[in-house]
Amino acid sequence: MARYCIGVDLGGTYIKFGLLSEDMKPSGTFQLPTPKGGAGPVIAGMVKGARKLMADHKLTKADVVGVGVGAPGPMNIKEGIIIAMPNIPGIENCPMGRLVGRKLGIPAVLENDANAAGYGEYVAGAGKDRGDMVLLTLGTGIGGGIVVDGKVVHGAHDIGAEIGHLIVEPGGEPCGCGQRGCIEAYASASNLARYAISRFERAKLLPTALRQIHERKKKIGKELDMGDVNAARKAGDALAAEVWDRGAYYLALACVSISRLLDPNLIVLVGGMTKAGDDLIRPVTEHYRRLHWILTAPKTKIVLGKLGNDAGMVGAAGVAWAAFGGK
Amino acid sequence: MARYCIGVDLGGTYIKFGLLSEDMKPSGTFQLPTPKGGAGPVIAGMVKGARKLMADHKLTKADVVGVGVGAPGPMNIKEGIIIAMPNIPGIENCPMGRLVGRKLGIPAVLENDANAAGYGEYVAGAGKDRGDMVLLTLGTGIGGGIVVDGKVVHGAHDIGAEIGHLIVEPGGEPCGCGQRGCIEAYASASNLARYAISRFERAKLLPTALRQIHERKKKIGKELDMGDVNAARKAGDALAAEVWDRGAYYLALACVSISRLLDPNLIVLVGGMTKAGDDLIRPVTEHYRRLHWILTAPKTKIVLGKLGNDAGMVGAAGVAWAAFGGK
């Protein structure tokens, strides 16, 4: 009889659901809008989604080994408690995994969403059967997940793997976290786009297509993003090329430091900027090789994630397999 | 019946030996000169020392659970092979642990010496019962050891925990490893002392006691060291204070990045510079708190090691307990 774990990934807009089989194959993914009104409605929404998933696939409780809930926000992993959730008001000191599990009558476990995404790529994505892995999520911020010897590294106070706050420029740009010079301040998609804007706004005569693109997007309530920058770079825009390369350089710098500390097999990049595919991996790898020590050849590979937005859900289910699968 | 593991720490000048009881209490430490002539004599010396240790304490093979050998140089941990040893010529592709173990008739395991020192502090020193820990050795270079969930982190290619080569100043000072801006290039004892010398040699009129100290030591074939710098700092020398603070600043910067990635309970400092004791810990902790994010209070403690030069030997024995102790 096939057995499954259920993965639930709680986001500010949607909750994503899916199954993960014992051989780490995801299936049945769907999403529901995140209910408003705090912990009660959100938990009810998770239970509803999980029941729908089981009904759709004709699963009984006996078929489901466990439920993994991935969620943002500071949490106490050992106790399974969400401390706070900046994006979803009304959820504080909430043992969310346990509450969902109790309502379903299935064992449940809570995991940080970035760690879950890392573990998802590890068990079923780019990192499958590839050994120690570090994930970098390149979006508004930079998040991270670390898997060593098959286990998610949480840190002693559950604030490990905050790779976006590795300091790459001491005394550099202020970061939202209160530090200066974090990699997030230099290489997150939104901060890189902001850097591009600051460049052409400070130099009114600098010829760049980015200025027009930005002005055009502003009229429809949007902003220049790194997709625009990569497109302009490909069309030959010099500022766009410089900004894109700056991002690749800082990411590579972080990857070198990550390699010196953790020496993973893989560094997996996911998130908005990775839509550029090889346009991102190539310059990051080039800078990485250049910045890398000469004591050994570069051994850590920098690759794209494979699961897209499903990584967190898959990883949450993977964490449930690790917790309740009896392996 | 009391059971022990034997720790052996191979250095360029001495081999250190000692026992570690099942409750992680070290005893019987002594050292022998490292024999010249390559792998054969070195292995014979290790076997001789281990036999002496057993004889001194009236132990038979039945009393000894395992032998741990800590050694420098690139190695293949899984295979137990030393690839090369820059400080001790004639040891290449040598399965040193296995060879020592076979001659003694006791199971043996090989470990990198910096990792062993980290594990030693973890099982029997500053990190005992304190959870996840990172070690920094502050000497000619900066070495490191990482313990997560009770296990030494080696990395996928056995080149992890090379914390001295975390990049803290991109494009900065060249490091012997081929990278630029490594923490080792900024905050190792010898590089800090060299920085002090370069400061007063470039500015002939700069008033500092360090100049005279350096000239005096040169006559007896020595150089200014960080012990001199700390002494001059305490006597009110401004350049000495600046150099000392520079070291503390860069160490703190590395500690912040280590905290963001690994969030350990403890960062343990050992090696020559830690002879300064609280004179080192205080400014490193002050910079750490200042550079640290505001999302959580600083939780990782920065402390001095407790085992001194015995850490590597104790940790090697600890690794043998982990490998053969059946826990």
XYZ file of C-alpha atoms in Angstrom:
654
model
C 0.000 0.000 0.000
C 1.388 3.360 -1.048
C 1.966 5.705 1.839
C 2.223 9.503 1.700
C 3.072 12.563 3.682
C 1.107 15.753 3.185
C 2.970 19.017 2.668
C 1.359 22.336 3.553
C 3.108 25.612 2.708
C 1.577 28.671 4.355
C 2.122 31.927 2.476
C 0.659 35.399 2.897
C -1.647 34.993 -0.129
C -2.044 31.262 -0.681
C -1.701 27.984 1.190
C -0.196 25.276 -0.998
C -0.973 21.579 -0.524
C 0.471 18.400 -1.983
C 1.472 14.794 -1.437
C 4.934 13.273 -1.236
C 5.304 9.520 -1.723
C 7.775 7.389 0.215
C 10.165 7.502 -2.763
C 10.004 11.313 -2.642
C 7.746 11.900 -5.655
C 5.438 14.940 -5.274
C 1.884 14.887 -6.621
C -1.549 16.446 -6.319
C -0.372 20.033 -5.795
C -3.038 22.745 -5.458
C -3.522 25.961 -3.530
C -6.258 27.787 -1.628
C -6.387 31.476 -0.660
C -4.984 32.127 2.825
C -8.015 32.875 5.074
C -8.086 36.200 6.929
C -8.708 36.485 10.647
C -5.727 34.962 12.404
C -4.758 31.531 13.625
C -8.242 29.946 13.842
C -9.312 30.508 10.231
C -5.810 29.735 8.906
C -5.711 26.396 10.734
C -9.253 25.586 9.572
C -8.127 26.370 6.001
C -5.146 24.028 6.329
C -7.327 21.223 7.677
C -9.856 21.760 4.889
C -7.136 21.664 2.229
C -5.535 18.545 3.678
C -8.924 16.777 3.788
C -9.625 17.781 0.187
C -6.210 16.405 -0.825
C -6.962 13.100 0.919
C -10.467 12.903 -0.593
C -9.194 13.719 -4.117
C -6.714 10.853 -3.862
C -8.975 8.463 -1.905
C -6.586 8.384 1.049
C -7.564 7.470 4.584
C -5.676 8.432 7.740
C -3.958 5.048 7.559
C -2.406 6.041 4.211
C -0.915 9.276 5.552
C 2.245 8.990 7.643
C 2.407 12.624 8.643
C 1.760 16.242 7.796
C 4.483 18.863 7.443
C 3.593 22.528 7.773
C 6.015 25.080 6.358
C 5.479 28.649 7.522
C 7.340 31.967 7.614
C 8.252 33.939 10.663
C 10.389 33.290 13.730
C 9.530 29.953 15.305
C 10.612 27.513 17.960
C 11.231 24.398 15.889
C 11.771 21.990 18.793
C 8.476 23.042 20.425
C 6.710 23.424 17.057
C 5.550 26.966 17.855
C 5.251 29.956 15.525
C 6.393 32.957 17.571
C 5.058 35.616 15.202
C 4.200 35.987 11.535
C 4.868 39.420 10.050
C 2.840 38.767 6.871
C -0.223 37.177 8.488
C -1.580 39.124 11.484
C -3.135 37.344 14.431
C -0.804 34.358 14.637
C 1.358 34.514 17.737
C 2.848 31.794 19.938
C 0.835 29.308 17.909
C 1.620 25.555 17.997
C 0.354 25.395 14.432
C 1.692 21.998 13.437
C 0.236 20.303 16.490
C -3.181 22.004 16.098
C -3.444 20.980 12.434
C -2.283 17.462 13.296
C -4.776 17.070 16.137
C -7.728 18.126 13.947
C -6.659 15.709 11.214
C -5.723 12.913 13.609
C -2.353 12.641 11.838
C 1.091 13.404 13.342
C 2.304 16.815 12.232
C 5.525 18.808 12.297
C 6.321 22.491 11.782
C 9.207 23.835 9.699
C 10.469 27.261 8.662
C 9.473 27.865 5.017
C 12.975 28.637 3.681
C 14.396 25.558 5.411
C 11.482 23.566 4.006
C 12.235 24.811 0.484
C 15.861 23.755 0.944
C 14.823 20.339 2.161
C 12.334 20.034 -0.723
C 15.061 20.612 -3.310
C 17.226 18.185 -1.310
C 14.788 15.257 -1.254
C 13.016 15.731 -4.577
C 14.628 18.495 -6.639
C 18.053 19.673 -7.751
C 19.674 18.179 -4.650
C 18.160 14.702 -4.883
C 20.866 12.106 -4.152
C 23.535 14.814 -4.333
C 24.591 15.115 -0.667
C 25.120 18.254 1.446
C 23.256 21.223 0.003
C 22.700 24.911 0.594
C 19.690 26.739 -0.838
C 19.541 30.443 -1.642
C 16.152 32.015 -2.414
C 16.608 35.180 -4.464
C 13.499 37.325 -4.186
C 12.585 40.496 -2.321
C 15.013 39.248 0.288
C 17.497 36.390 0.274
C 16.558 33.349 2.304
C 18.433 30.164 2.901
C 18.283 26.539 3.833
C 21.156 24.249 4.830
C 21.120 20.443 4.728
C 24.082 18.621 6.283
C 24.208 14.825 6.539
C 20.582 14.684 5.424
C 19.326 16.963 8.169
C 18.079 20.550 8.115
C 20.430 22.824 10.083
C 18.264 25.004 12.340
C 20.907 26.387 14.668
C 20.832 26.412 18.440
C 18.177 29.152 18.594
C 16.337 28.281 15.360
C 17.798 31.306 13.579
C 20.410 29.479 11.492
C 20.574 29.434 7.684
C 19.784 33.159 7.513
C 22.157 33.317 4.597
C 20.762 36.616 3.334
C 22.432 38.227 6.333
C 25.930 36.979 5.699
C 28.004 40.179 5.709
C 29.750 40.679 2.376
C 30.623 44.404 2.588
C 31.623 45.418 6.124
C 30.236 48.861 6.929
C 28.308 48.703 3.637
C 24.671 49.265 2.727
C 22.249 49.186 5.654
C 20.012 46.090 5.659
C 16.486 45.875 7.040
C 17.818 43.528 9.705
C 19.904 46.242 11.323
C 23.249 44.987 10.041
C 25.303 46.635 7.330
C 26.625 44.993 4.200
C 24.419 41.877 4.159
C 24.350 39.914 0.911
C 20.589 40.605 0.849
C 21.306 44.347 0.667
C 23.510 43.766 -2.391
C 22.101 40.844 -4.324
C 18.410 40.352 -3.613
C 16.314 40.940 -6.725
C 14.590 43.986 -5.283
C 17.756 45.591 -3.918
C 19.584 45.072 -7.204
C 16.698 46.694 -9.107
C 16.746 49.558 -6.600
C 20.489 49.918 -7.167
C 19.910 50.184 -10.917
C 17.292 52.898 -10.359
C 19.610 54.819 -8.026
C 22.343 54.664 -10.649
C 20.362 56.319 -13.454
C 18.574 58.711 -11.097
C 21.903 59.993 -9.766
C 23.371 60.351 -13.264
C 20.781 62.101 -15.384
C 22.851 61.848 -18.556
C 23.740 58.170 -18.247
C 22.363 56.537 -21.384
C 20.371 53.445 -20.459
C 17.162 51.830 -21.591
C 16.371 51.059 -17.952
C 15.283 54.662 -17.352
C 12.502 54.476 -19.958
C 11.400 51.016 -18.838
C 11.196 52.223 -15.254
C 9.216 55.368 -16.169
C 6.811 53.293 -18.270
C 6.244 50.755 -15.485
C 5.774 53.470 -12.878
C 2.723 54.687 -14.811
C 1.036 51.327 -14.281
C 2.037 51.213 -10.603
C 5.007 48.887 -11.094
C 8.768 49.172 -10.785
C 11.810 48.105 -12.703
C 12.648 44.494 -11.840
C 15.545 42.164 -12.513
C 13.674 40.541 -15.403
C 13.764 43.956 -17.121
C 17.439 44.344 -16.254
C 18.346 40.982 -17.767
C 16.320 41.727 -20.918
C 18.043 45.119 -21.315
C 21.416 43.483 -20.681
C 20.771 41.018 -23.497
C 19.804 43.922 -25.751
C 23.236 45.462 -25.074
C 22.488 48.009 -22.324
C 25.725 48.767 -20.460
C 24.190 49.767 -17.103
C 21.959 46.691 -17.148
C 25.027 44.524 -17.782
C 26.863 46.163 -14.887
C 23.952 45.701 -12.467
C 23.438 42.081 -13.496
C 27.136 41.370 -13.079
C 27.151 43.086 -9.684
C 24.469 40.679 -8.492
C 26.364 37.683 -9.848
C 29.578 38.904 -8.194
C 28.032 39.286 -4.753
C 26.207 35.968 -4.995
C 29.486 34.301 -5.957
C 31.254 35.975 -3.042
C 28.638 34.562 -0.661
C 28.948 31.159 -2.339
C 32.726 31.147 -1.722
C 32.240 31.900 1.982
C 29.498 29.254 2.181
C 31.883 26.766 0.562
C 34.659 27.556 3.044
C 32.339 27.009 6.002
C 30.113 24.167 4.833
C 31.718 22.747 1.677
C 28.398 21.517 0.267
C 28.064 19.464 -2.897
C 25.554 21.910 -4.252
C 24.434 25.485 -3.841
C 20.919 25.634 -5.273
C 19.502 28.978 -6.401
C 15.726 29.516 -6.518
C 13.339 32.474 -6.644
C 12.444 35.228 -9.102
C 15.936 35.971 -10.388
C 16.502 32.343 -11.361
C 13.933 32.731 -14.158
C 17.013 33.999 -16.032
C 18.317 30.431 -15.902
C 21.777 30.054 -17.344
C 22.038 33.841 -17.716
C 22.363 33.822 -13.926
C 24.224 30.552 -13.281
C 26.962 31.290 -15.824
C 28.234 34.624 -14.419
C 27.792 33.465 -10.805
C 29.890 30.381 -11.559
C 32.513 32.464 -13.390
C 32.898 34.864 -10.458
C 32.859 31.919 -8.026
C 35.781 30.243 -9.804
C 37.711 33.498 -9.935
C 37.155 34.330 -6.248
C 37.698 30.739 -5.073
C 40.899 29.636 -3.366
C 43.596 27.713 -5.259
C 44.149 25.032 -2.588
C 41.593 22.789 -4.265
C 39.695 23.071 -7.525
C 36.158 24.416 -7.068
C 34.085 21.358 -6.134
C 30.785 22.849 -5.040
C 28.387 23.191 -7.976
C 26.039 26.170 -8.283
C 22.774 25.086 -9.930
C 19.160 26.103 -10.450
C 16.383 24.665 -8.297
C 13.957 22.295 -9.964
C 10.760 22.537 -7.925
C 9.891 26.217 -8.405
C 7.260 27.416 -5.962
C 6.478 23.845 -4.873
C 9.798 23.441 -3.023
C 8.451 24.614 0.345
C 5.413 22.329 0.205
C 7.479 19.338 -0.924
C 10.071 20.029 1.776
C 7.411 20.329 4.483
C 6.165 16.868 3.474
C 9.787 15.673 3.405
C 10.311 16.895 6.953
C 7.206 14.923 7.960
C 8.713 11.817 6.333
C 11.930 12.387 8.291
C 9.994 12.862 11.540
C 7.414 10.082 11.223
C 8.629 7.789 8.434
C 10.589 5.625 10.838
C 13.836 5.819 8.901
C 35.550 -1.630 34.318
C 36.623 1.800 33.145
C 37.000 2.065 29.387
C 39.058 4.622 27.450
C 39.781 5.954 24.034
C 43.308 7.047 23.145
C 43.834 10.423 21.503
C 46.883 11.066 19.320
C 47.570 14.548 17.953
C 50.253 14.688 15.279
C 52.101 18.004 15.007
C 55.203 19.059 13.103
C 57.343 19.046 16.285
C 55.572 16.798 18.791
C 53.051 14.007 18.891
C 50.683 14.379 21.836
C 49.039 11.392 23.544
C 46.310 11.049 26.158
C 43.318 9.109 27.409
C 39.653 10.083 27.372
C 37.276 8.226 29.680
C 33.726 7.326 28.730
C 32.449 10.367 30.673
C 34.771 12.577 28.595
C 37.476 13.202 31.205
C 40.995 13.541 29.736
C 44.025 12.139 31.578
C 47.593 10.958 31.143
C 48.662 13.567 28.601
C 52.292 13.520 27.409
C 54.190 14.193 24.209
C 57.054 12.710 22.205
C 59.139 14.401 19.486
C 57.768 13.779 15.994
C 60.154 11.294 14.320
C 61.803 12.304 11.047
C 61.767 10.132 7.962
C 58.191 10.030 6.719
C 55.192 7.835 7.317
C 56.949 4.718 8.651
C 58.823 6.354 11.555
C 55.849 8.617 12.379
C 53.478 5.648 12.594
C 56.011 3.702 14.664
C 56.271 6.721 16.996
C 52.491 6.847 17.379
C 52.309 3.141 18.168
C 55.147 3.454 20.684
C 53.441 6.397 22.423
C 50.083 4.644 22.557
C 51.708 1.505 24.031
C 53.514 3.627 26.629
C 50.220 5.303 27.532
C 48.542 1.906 27.982
C 51.472 0.548 30.011
C 51.609 3.646 32.263
C 47.932 3.194 33.087
C 47.970 -0.626 33.152
C 45.486 -0.867 30.288
C 45.056 -3.868 28.017
C 43.533 -3.830 24.538
C 40.234 -4.836 26.152
C 40.211 -1.545 28.097
C 40.662 0.612 24.994
C 37.599 1.165 22.799
C 39.407 2.995 20.031
C 42.201 5.296 18.942
C 41.645 8.683 17.336
C 44.428 10.252 15.303
C 44.291 13.986 14.665
C 46.567 15.279 11.915
C 46.998 18.366 9.741
C 46.822 18.520 5.994
C 44.201 17.701 3.387
C 42.652 14.306 4.004
C 39.875 12.018 2.888
C 37.951 11.555 6.121
C 35.584 8.842 4.889
C 38.499 6.723 3.645
C 40.758 7.714 6.562
C 43.572 8.792 4.248
C 45.997 11.700 4.654
C 46.462 13.124 1.162
C 49.518 15.259 1.964
C 51.109 16.917 4.974
C 52.867 20.222 4.260
C 54.704 20.303 7.628
C 55.886 16.683 7.708
C 57.529 15.517 4.466
C 57.152 11.945 3.283
C 53.530 11.358 4.231
C 51.331 11.065 1.174
C 48.146 9.109 0.500
C 48.669 7.470 3.867
C 45.833 5.566 5.623
C 47.412 6.607 8.907
C 44.562 5.820 11.263
C 44.145 2.305 9.892
C 47.902 1.594 9.988
C 48.205 2.732 13.621
C 45.081 0.789 14.544
C 46.291 -2.405 12.873
C 49.638 -2.342 14.705
C 47.889 -1.753 18.025
C 45.080 -4.203 17.330
C 42.588 -1.477 18.276
C 40.037 0.211 15.979
C 41.275 3.618 14.868
C 39.882 6.688 13.138
C 41.499 9.700 11.479
C 40.394 13.319 11.929
C 41.589 16.718 10.732
C 43.406 18.449 13.617
C 41.347 21.662 13.643
C 38.104 19.667 13.557
C 39.510 17.486 16.343
C 40.309 20.555 18.455
C 36.747 21.777 17.936
C 35.340 18.417 18.923
C 37.661 18.300 21.954
C 36.348 21.607 23.264
C 32.843 20.320 22.476
C 33.039 17.070 24.440
C 35.349 18.078 27.290
C 36.084 21.811 27.226
C 34.279 25.127 26.873
C 31.539 23.514 24.790
C 30.759 20.604 27.101
C 26.971 20.207 27.339
C 26.470 23.511 25.548
C 25.123 22.365 22.161
C 26.132 23.504 18.667
C 29.601 25.020 18.639
C 32.089 26.669 16.307
C 35.814 26.789 17.101
C 38.238 29.414 15.835
C 41.976 28.822 16.285
C 43.855 32.127 16.225
C 47.504 31.478 15.442
C 49.718 31.897 12.403
C 46.585 31.155 10.450
C 42.965 30.877 11.486
C 41.542 27.382 11.603
C 38.085 26.194 12.432
C 35.904 23.379 13.607
C 32.116 23.106 13.433
C 29.942 20.796 15.538
C 26.245 20.570 14.657
C 23.872 18.162 16.422
C 26.870 16.557 18.129
C 28.685 15.776 14.895
C 31.759 17.292 13.272
C 30.858 19.014 9.993
C 33.408 17.917 7.375
C 31.685 19.080 4.223
C 31.041 17.049 1.111
C 34.700 17.111 0.035
C 36.276 17.223 3.518
C 37.218 20.885 3.107
C 34.488 22.381 5.297
C 35.049 24.456 8.446
C 37.883 26.385 6.770
C 36.654 29.414 8.645
C 39.928 31.296 8.204
C 38.981 31.680 4.564
C 35.613 33.287 5.077
C 35.825 36.455 2.982
C 35.379 39.561 5.145
C 36.837 42.228 2.827
C 35.962 41.581 -0.823
C 38.907 42.465 -3.029
C 40.982 42.988 0.119
C 44.351 41.691 1.283
C 45.671 38.672 -0.636
C 45.624 35.472 1.414
C 48.013 32.545 1.064
C 45.070 30.463 -0.144
C 44.706 32.506 -3.320
C 41.579 34.349 -2.241
C 41.425 38.010 -1.252
C 40.025 39.431 1.959
C 39.960 36.232 4.040
C 39.484 36.699 7.791
C 42.881 34.974 8.194
C 44.536 37.789 6.227
C 43.030 40.338 8.636
C 42.807 38.745 12.060
C 45.300 35.905 12.441
C 47.886 36.700 15.116
C 50.759 36.812 12.637
C 48.929 38.908 10.046
C 47.818 41.401 12.696
C 51.389 41.716 13.966
C 52.560 42.185 10.382
C 49.934 44.886 9.929
C 51.253 46.699 13.018
C 54.812 46.550 11.628
C 53.668 47.850 8.239
C 51.920 50.745 9.975
C 54.978 52.067 11.800
C 57.345 51.267 8.938
C 55.210 53.296 6.513
C 54.959 56.235 8.943
C 58.429 56.899 10.275
C 57.248 59.643 12.642
C 54.328 57.724 14.145
C 55.054 57.582 17.881
C 54.618 54.022 19.115
C 56.429 51.745 21.521
C 55.905 48.878 19.058
C 58.755 50.152 16.879
C 61.333 49.776 19.675
C 59.953 46.427 20.777
C 60.140 45.144 17.215
C 63.736 46.404 16.715
C 64.820 44.821 20.002
C 63.237 41.470 19.144
C 64.700 41.468 15.643
C 68.191 41.460 17.195
C 67.448 38.121 18.849
C 65.893 36.713 15.669
C 62.279 37.274 16.719
C 59.431 39.481 15.589
C 56.766 41.623 17.147
C 53.820 39.441 18.176
C 50.302 40.069 19.407
C 51.376 39.497 23.002
C 53.631 42.560 22.612
C 50.801 44.487 20.983
C 48.402 43.742 23.834
C 51.034 44.670 26.443
C 51.744 47.977 24.648
C 48.012 48.621 24.338
C 47.599 48.209 28.080
C 50.504 50.629 28.618
C 48.577 53.210 26.586
C 50.122 52.901 23.106
C 47.657 54.267 20.544
C 48.808 52.225 17.546
C 48.776 49.046 19.621
C 45.216 49.834 20.700
C 44.180 50.404 17.086
C 45.739 47.138 15.891
C 44.227 45.147 18.737
C 40.807 46.648 18.056
C 41.159 45.917 14.347
C 41.641 42.237 15.140
C 38.653 42.207 17.476
C 36.528 43.957 14.859
C 37.301 41.468 12.106
C 36.846 38.491 14.400
C 33.464 39.881 15.453
C 32.495 40.398 11.817
C 33.278 36.742 11.094
C 31.358 35.712 14.219
C 28.252 37.583 12.997
C 28.371 35.806 9.627
C 28.951 32.466 11.386
C 25.919 33.179 13.586
C 23.722 33.975 10.593
C 24.682 30.715 8.874
C 24.995 28.291 11.767
C 23.497 30.014 14.831
C 25.670 28.059 17.281
C 25.335 28.281 21.043
C 29.020 29.041 21.346
C 31.898 30.370 19.335
C 35.040 29.178 21.129
C 38.323 31.008 20.557
C 41.642 29.207 21.079
C 45.276 29.703 20.083
C 48.049 32.177 20.834
C 45.983 35.353 20.837
C 43.603 33.967 23.453
C 46.384 34.174 26.043
C 45.065 37.742 26.348
C 41.915 36.234 27.865
C 39.232 38.783 28.595
C 41.313 41.472 26.854
C 40.325 39.640 23.663
C 36.834 38.374 24.499
C 35.590 41.776 25.712
C 36.271 43.815 22.530
C 35.238 40.940 20.232
C 31.931 40.665 22.091
C 31.422 44.441 22.004
C 31.958 44.592 18.233
C 29.815 41.477 17.786
C 26.878 43.090 19.584
C 27.262 46.289 17.598
C 27.489 44.527 14.214
C 24.740 41.999 15.020
C 21.236 42.281 13.593
C 18.346 43.682 15.656
C 15.837 40.936 14.768
C 16.892 38.945 17.825
C 19.160 39.735 20.736
C 22.649 38.251 20.330
C 22.300 34.668 21.574
C 25.582 33.082 20.506
C 28.225 33.460 23.219
C 31.883 34.075 22.337
C 34.136 32.384 24.902
C 37.680 31.172 25.476
C 38.631 27.530 25.004
C 39.473 25.519 28.098
C 41.743 22.734 26.881
C 44.659 24.755 25.520
C 46.970 22.661 23.363
C 45.290 19.440 24.502
C 42.098 20.138 22.555
C 43.206 18.298 19.411
C 44.297 15.191 21.304
C 41.126 15.136 23.426
C 38.978 15.652 20.325
C 40.746 12.853 18.444
C 39.895 10.527 21.338
C 36.349 11.931 21.331
C 35.976 11.120 17.642
C 37.090 7.550 18.458
C 34.384 7.368 21.148
C 31.811 8.572 18.609
C 33.022 6.023 16.040
C 33.489 2.957 18.253
C 31.713 3.720 21.549
C 28.464 2.272 20.308
C 26.387 5.334 21.166
